[in-house]
Amino acid sequence: METTVDDLLPVPFRHFILSIINRNYRNAHWEPFFSLCSPCQVKYDFIAHTDTLAEDLRLFFNNIGVEGKDGILPRQHPTRARTGFGNTYRQVPTEDIRHIGEIYKPDFDMFGYSFEEDLAIIEREKSDTLKQNSSVQ
């Protein structure tokens, strides 16, 4: 009998992180992107990020000489993806987060993101959460 997604129990986030660090997963979704597609073999002219897609598409259209398409682009909303890191990662030791950063460093570099900036956000939010919790008690 084949196991389906519906048969699986929820995994605590901390255990999920450890499974990535220890390479216990068997799922291409969690493989570093650079190891799956050989992106360095393709000379890309443009890479758009989903968190800045509207801005990136405006730049892309401008670069290729397309004008008057601003009306088809979604309005840019501040991303919420980078907020709440501390809450999500509060149960994950910094050492484990650094291991994750090492695994995905080529992906961060390749797509113009900074693991160190994200780690600083995580640490600041974890610290703020600890301060808030200690002042409530």
CSV table of C-alpha atoms in Angstrom, one decimal:
chain,number,residue,atom,x,y,z
A,1,MET,CA,0.0,0.0,0.0
A,2,GLU,CA,1.4,3.4,-1.0
A,3,THR,CA,1.6,6.2,1.6
A,4,THR,CA,-0.1,9.4,0.6
A,5,VAL,CA,0.1,12.9,2.0
A,6,ASP,CA,-3.2,12.3,3.8
A,7,ASP,CA,-1.6,9.4,5.7
A,8,LEU,CA,1.2,11.5,7.1
A,9,LEU,CA,1.1,13.0,10.6
A,10,PRO,CA,2.1,16.7,11.1
A,11,VAL,CA,5.8,17.1,11.8
A,12,PRO,CA,6.9,19.6,14.4
A,13,PHE,CA,8.9,22.4,12.7
A,14,ARG,CA,12.0,21.6,14.8
A,15,HIS,CA,12.0,18.0,13.6
A,16,PHE,CA,11.5,19.2,10.0
A,17,ILE,CA,14.6,21.4,10.4
A,18,LEU,CA,16.6,18.5,11.8
A,19,SER,CA,15.5,16.2,9.0
A,20,ILE,CA,16.9,18.8,6.5
A,21,ILE,CA,20.2,19.2,8.4
A,22,ASN,CA,20.6,15.4,8.7
A,23,ARG,CA,19.5,14.8,5.1
A,24,ASN,CA,16.8,12.5,6.2
A,25,TYR,CA,14.2,13.8,3.8
A,26,ARG,CA,13.4,12.1,0.5
A,27,ASN,CA,11.7,14.9,-1.2
A,28,ALA,CA,13.0,17.1,-4.0
A,29,HIS,CA,11.1,20.1,-2.6
A,30,TRP,CA,13.7,20.5,0.1
A,31,GLU,CA,16.8,20.0,-2.0
A,32,PRO,CA,18.9,23.1,-2.6
A,33,PHE,CA,17.7,24.5,-5.9
A,34,PHE,CA,21.2,24.8,-7.4
A,35,SER,CA,21.5,21.0,-7.1
A,36,LEU,CA,18.4,20.3,-9.1
A,37,CYS,CA,18.5,22.4,-12.3
A,38,SER,CA,22.1,23.4,-13.1
A,39,PRO,CA,21.2,27.1,-13.2
A,40,CYS,CA,24.8,28.2,-13.9
A,41,GLN,CA,24.6,26.5,-17.3
A,42,VAL,CA,21.9,29.0,-18.4
A,43,LYS,CA,22.8,32.6,-18.9
A,44,TYR,CA,19.7,34.4,-17.6
A,45,ASP,CA,19.0,37.9,-18.7
A,46,PHE,CA,16.7,38.6,-15.8
A,47,ILE,CA,15.6,36.9,-12.5
A,48,ALA,CA,12.4,38.2,-10.8
A,49,HIS,CA,11.7,37.5,-7.2
A,50,THR,CA,8.2,36.7,-6.0
A,51,ASP,CA,8.5,39.0,-3.1
A,52,THR,CA,9.2,42.0,-5.4
A,53,LEU,CA,7.4,40.7,-8.5
A,54,ALA,CA,5.5,43.9,-9.4
A,55,GLU,CA,8.7,46.0,-9.1
A,56,ASP,CA,10.7,43.4,-11.0
A,57,LEU,CA,8.2,43.2,-13.8
A,58,ARG,CA,8.2,47.0,-14.2
A,59,LEU,CA,12.0,46.9,-14.5
A,60,PHE,CA,11.8,44.0,-17.0
A,61,PHE,CA,9.2,45.8,-19.2
A,62,ASN,CA,11.3,48.9,-19.1
A,63,ASN,CA,14.5,47.0,-20.0
A,64,ILE,CA,12.8,45.4,-23.1
A,65,GLY,CA,11.1,48.7,-24.1
A,66,VAL,CA,7.5,47.8,-23.3
A,67,GLU,CA,5.6,50.9,-22.1
A,68,GLY,CA,2.1,51.5,-20.8
A,69,LYS,CA,1.8,48.1,-19.0
A,70,ASP,CA,1.7,49.4,-15.4
A,71,GLY,CA,-2.0,48.8,-15.3
A,72,ILE,CA,-1.7,45.1,-15.7
A,73,LEU,CA,0.8,44.8,-12.8
A,74,PRO,CA,-0.4,44.1,-9.2
A,75,ARG,CA,0.1,46.8,-6.7
A,76,GLN,CA,3.2,46.3,-4.6
A,77,HIS,CA,2.4,45.4,-1.0
A,78,PRO,CA,5.0,45.3,1.7
A,79,THR,CA,6.1,41.7,2.2
A,80,ARG,CA,5.1,39.9,5.3
A,81,ALA,CA,7.4,36.9,4.6
A,82,ARG,CA,10.3,38.4,6.6
A,83,THR,CA,8.2,39.3,9.6
A,84,GLY,CA,7.5,36.6,12.2
A,85,PHE,CA,10.8,34.8,11.6
A,86,GLY,CA,11.5,34.9,15.3
A,87,ASN,CA,8.2,33.4,16.1
A,88,THR,CA,8.6,30.6,13.5
A,89,TYR,CA,12.2,29.8,14.5
A,90,ARG,CA,12.0,30.4,18.3
A,91,GLN,CA,12.2,26.7,18.9
A,92,VAL,CA,15.2,26.2,16.6
A,93,PRO,CA,18.6,26.8,18.1
A,94,THR,CA,20.8,29.3,16.2
A,95,GLU,CA,23.3,26.6,15.5
A,96,ASP,CA,20.7,24.6,13.5
A,97,ILE,CA,19.6,27.7,11.7
A,98,ARG,CA,23.2,28.3,10.7
A,99,HIS,CA,23.4,24.7,9.4
A,100,ILE,CA,20.3,25.4,7.2
A,101,GLY,CA,22.1,28.5,6.0
A,102,GLU,CA,25.1,26.4,5.0
A,103,ILE,CA,23.0,24.0,3.1
A,104,TYR,CA,21.1,26.7,1.1
A,105,LYS,CA,23.9,29.2,0.8
A,106,PRO,CA,24.4,28.7,-2.9
A,107,ASP,CA,20.6,29.3,-3.4
A,108,PHE,CA,20.8,32.5,-1.3
A,109,ASP,CA,23.8,33.7,-3.3
A,110,MET,CA,22.4,32.7,-6.6
A,111,PHE,CA,19.1,34.6,-6.1
A,112,GLY,CA,20.5,37.7,-4.4
A,113,TYR,CA,19.4,37.1,-0.9
A,114,SER,CA,21.4,37.4,2.3
A,115,PHE,CA,21.3,34.6,4.9
A,116,GLU,CA,23.1,36.8,7.4
A,117,GLU,CA,20.4,39.5,7.0
A,118,ASP,CA,17.7,36.9,7.6
A,119,LEU,CA,19.5,35.5,10.6
A,120,ALA,CA,19.8,38.9,12.1
A,121,ILE,CA,16.0,39.4,11.7
A,122,ILE,CA,15.4,36.0,13.3
A,123,GLU,CA,17.7,36.7,16.2
A,124,ARG,CA,16.3,40.2,16.8
A,125,GLU,CA,12.7,38.8,16.8
A,126,LYS,CA,13.6,35.9,19.1
A,127,SER,CA,15.2,38.4,21.5
A,128,ASP,CA,12.2,40.7,21.3
A,129,THR,CA,9.9,37.8,22.0
A,130,LEU,CA,12.0,36.8,25.0
A,131,LYS,CA,11.9,40.4,26.4
A,132,GLN,CA,8.1,40.6,25.9
A,133,ASN,CA,7.6,37.2,27.6
A,134,SER,CA,9.8,38.1,30.6
A,135,SER,CA,8.1,41.5,31.1
A,136,VAL,CA,4.6,39.7,31.1
A,137,GLN,CA,5.7,37.3,33.9
